[in-house]
Short mmCIF file of C-alpha atoms in Angstrom, two decimals:
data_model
loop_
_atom_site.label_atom_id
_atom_site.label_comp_id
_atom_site.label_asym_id
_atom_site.label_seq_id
_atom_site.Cartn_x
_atom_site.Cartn_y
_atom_site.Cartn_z
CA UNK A 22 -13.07 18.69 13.70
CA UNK A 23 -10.07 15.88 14.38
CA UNK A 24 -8.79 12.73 12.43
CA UNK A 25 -6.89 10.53 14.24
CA UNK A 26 -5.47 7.51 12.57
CA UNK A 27 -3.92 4.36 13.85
CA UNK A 28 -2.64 1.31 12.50
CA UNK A 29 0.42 2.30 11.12
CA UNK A 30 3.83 0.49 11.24
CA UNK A 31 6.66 -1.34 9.62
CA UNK A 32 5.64 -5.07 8.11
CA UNK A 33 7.15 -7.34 5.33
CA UNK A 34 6.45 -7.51 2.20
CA UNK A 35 3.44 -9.57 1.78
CA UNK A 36 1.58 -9.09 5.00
CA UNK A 37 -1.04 -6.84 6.20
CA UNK A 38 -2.04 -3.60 8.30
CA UNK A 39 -5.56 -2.23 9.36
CA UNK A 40 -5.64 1.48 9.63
CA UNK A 41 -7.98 3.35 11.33
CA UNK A 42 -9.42 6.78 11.35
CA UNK A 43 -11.88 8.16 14.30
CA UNK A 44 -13.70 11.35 13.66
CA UNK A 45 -14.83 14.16 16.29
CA UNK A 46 -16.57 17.13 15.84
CA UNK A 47 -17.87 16.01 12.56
CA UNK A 48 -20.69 14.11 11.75
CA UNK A 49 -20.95 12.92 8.38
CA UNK A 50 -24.41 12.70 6.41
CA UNK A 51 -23.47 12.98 3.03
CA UNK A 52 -20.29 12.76 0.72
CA UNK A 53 -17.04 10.81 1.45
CA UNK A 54 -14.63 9.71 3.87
CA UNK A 55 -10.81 8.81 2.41
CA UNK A 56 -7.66 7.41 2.33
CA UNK A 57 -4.82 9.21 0.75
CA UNK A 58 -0.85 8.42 1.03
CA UNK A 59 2.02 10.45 0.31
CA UNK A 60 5.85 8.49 0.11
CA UNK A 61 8.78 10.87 -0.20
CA UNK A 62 9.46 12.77 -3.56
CA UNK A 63 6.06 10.90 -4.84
CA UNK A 64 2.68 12.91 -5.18
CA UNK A 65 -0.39 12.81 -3.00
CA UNK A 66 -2.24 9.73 -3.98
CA UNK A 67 -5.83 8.57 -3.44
CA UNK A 68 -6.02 5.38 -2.42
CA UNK A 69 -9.99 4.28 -1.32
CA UNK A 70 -12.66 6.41 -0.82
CA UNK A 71 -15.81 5.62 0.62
CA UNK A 72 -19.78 7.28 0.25
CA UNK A 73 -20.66 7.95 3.71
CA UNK A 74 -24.43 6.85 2.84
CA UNK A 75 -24.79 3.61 0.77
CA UNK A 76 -20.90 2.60 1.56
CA UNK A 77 -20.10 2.78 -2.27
CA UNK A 78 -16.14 2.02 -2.53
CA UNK A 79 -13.85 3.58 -4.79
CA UNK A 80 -10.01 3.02 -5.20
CA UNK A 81 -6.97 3.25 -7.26
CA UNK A 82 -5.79 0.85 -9.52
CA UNK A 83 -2.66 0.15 -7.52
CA UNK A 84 -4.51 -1.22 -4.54
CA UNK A 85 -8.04 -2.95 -5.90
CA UNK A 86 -7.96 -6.32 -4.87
CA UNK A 87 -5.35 -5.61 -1.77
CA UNK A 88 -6.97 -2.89 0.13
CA UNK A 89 -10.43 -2.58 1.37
CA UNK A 90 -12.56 0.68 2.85
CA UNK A 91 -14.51 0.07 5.11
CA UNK A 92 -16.86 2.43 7.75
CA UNK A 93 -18.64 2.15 10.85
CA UNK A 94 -21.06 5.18 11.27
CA UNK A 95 -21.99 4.76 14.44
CA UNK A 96 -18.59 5.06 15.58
CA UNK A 97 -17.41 7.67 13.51
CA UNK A 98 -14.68 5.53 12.04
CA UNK A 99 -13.64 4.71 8.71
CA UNK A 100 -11.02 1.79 8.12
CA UNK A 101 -8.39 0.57 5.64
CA UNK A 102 -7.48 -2.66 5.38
CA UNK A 103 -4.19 -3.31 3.74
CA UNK A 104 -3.30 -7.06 2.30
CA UNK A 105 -0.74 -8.34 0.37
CA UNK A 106 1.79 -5.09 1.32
CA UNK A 107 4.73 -4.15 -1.15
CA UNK A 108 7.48 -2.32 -0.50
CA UNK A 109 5.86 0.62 -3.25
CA UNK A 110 3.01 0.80 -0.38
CA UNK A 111 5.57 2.52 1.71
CA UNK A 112 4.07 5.88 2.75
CA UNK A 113 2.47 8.38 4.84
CA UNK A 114 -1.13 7.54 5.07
CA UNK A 115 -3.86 10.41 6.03
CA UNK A 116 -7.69 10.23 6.33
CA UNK A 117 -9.87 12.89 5.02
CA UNK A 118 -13.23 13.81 5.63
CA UNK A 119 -16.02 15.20 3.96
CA UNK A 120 -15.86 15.85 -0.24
CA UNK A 121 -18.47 15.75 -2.23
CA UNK A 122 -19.67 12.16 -3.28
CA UNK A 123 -18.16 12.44 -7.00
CA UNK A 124 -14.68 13.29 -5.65
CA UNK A 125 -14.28 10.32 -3.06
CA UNK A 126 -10.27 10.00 -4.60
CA UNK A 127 -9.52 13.95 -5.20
CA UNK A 128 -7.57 15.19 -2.18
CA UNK A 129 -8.47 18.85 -2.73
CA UNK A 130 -11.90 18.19 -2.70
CA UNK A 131 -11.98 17.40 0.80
CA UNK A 132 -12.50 19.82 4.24
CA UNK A 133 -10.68 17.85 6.93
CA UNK A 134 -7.77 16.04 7.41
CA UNK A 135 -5.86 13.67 10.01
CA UNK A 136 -2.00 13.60 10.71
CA UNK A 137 -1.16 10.57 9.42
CA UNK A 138 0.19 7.36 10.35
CA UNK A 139 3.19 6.17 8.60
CA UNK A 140 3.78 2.63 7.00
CA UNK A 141 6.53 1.03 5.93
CA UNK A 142 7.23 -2.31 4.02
CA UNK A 143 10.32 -3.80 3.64
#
């Protein structure tokens, strides 16, 4: 199984990314795909999660209303887009796959994870 992730890069305050995450070797059916991101000295943090079947959205309070999950299942591909950026957003983002449905933002619940793809706001 592989996560790639794209998307990443520096951008000012106020503007916007799209990450991406393809999946191989997996096929999802049930449970969640994920966005988690990790800034220096700061804790692993869930940021959107999303149910593989029924595309139920979950996400923490520090991003609703800036970030969206979304998914395209035929592709494999699950997607974050980032609006309204602050400099707090700075981070290390990874994609994870596969935890069970009622964990979507709980980084040790899931199987699989990506490298990550760094973004920075300044």
């Amino acid at each position: 199984v592989q996560l790639v992730e794209s998307g990443g890069g520096s951008v000012q305050a106020g503007g916007s990314l799209r990450l991406s995450c393809v999946a191989s070797g997996y096929t999802a059916s049930t449970g969640c795909m994920g966005w988690f991101r990790q800034a220096p000295g700061k804790l692993h943090e869930g940021v959107a999660g999303i149910l593989y079947a029924g595309g139920s959205t979950y996400y923490a309070d520090s991003v609703k209303g800036r970030f969206t999950i979304s998914q395209d299942n035929a592709e494999n591909t699950v997607f974050l887009q980032m609006n309204s950026l602050k400099p707090e957003d700075t981070a290390m983002y990874y994609c994870a796959a596969n935890a069970p449905r009622w964990q979507c933002l709980v980084s040790g619940a899931y199987h699989y994870w990506g490298q990550g793809t760094q973004v920075t706001v300044s």
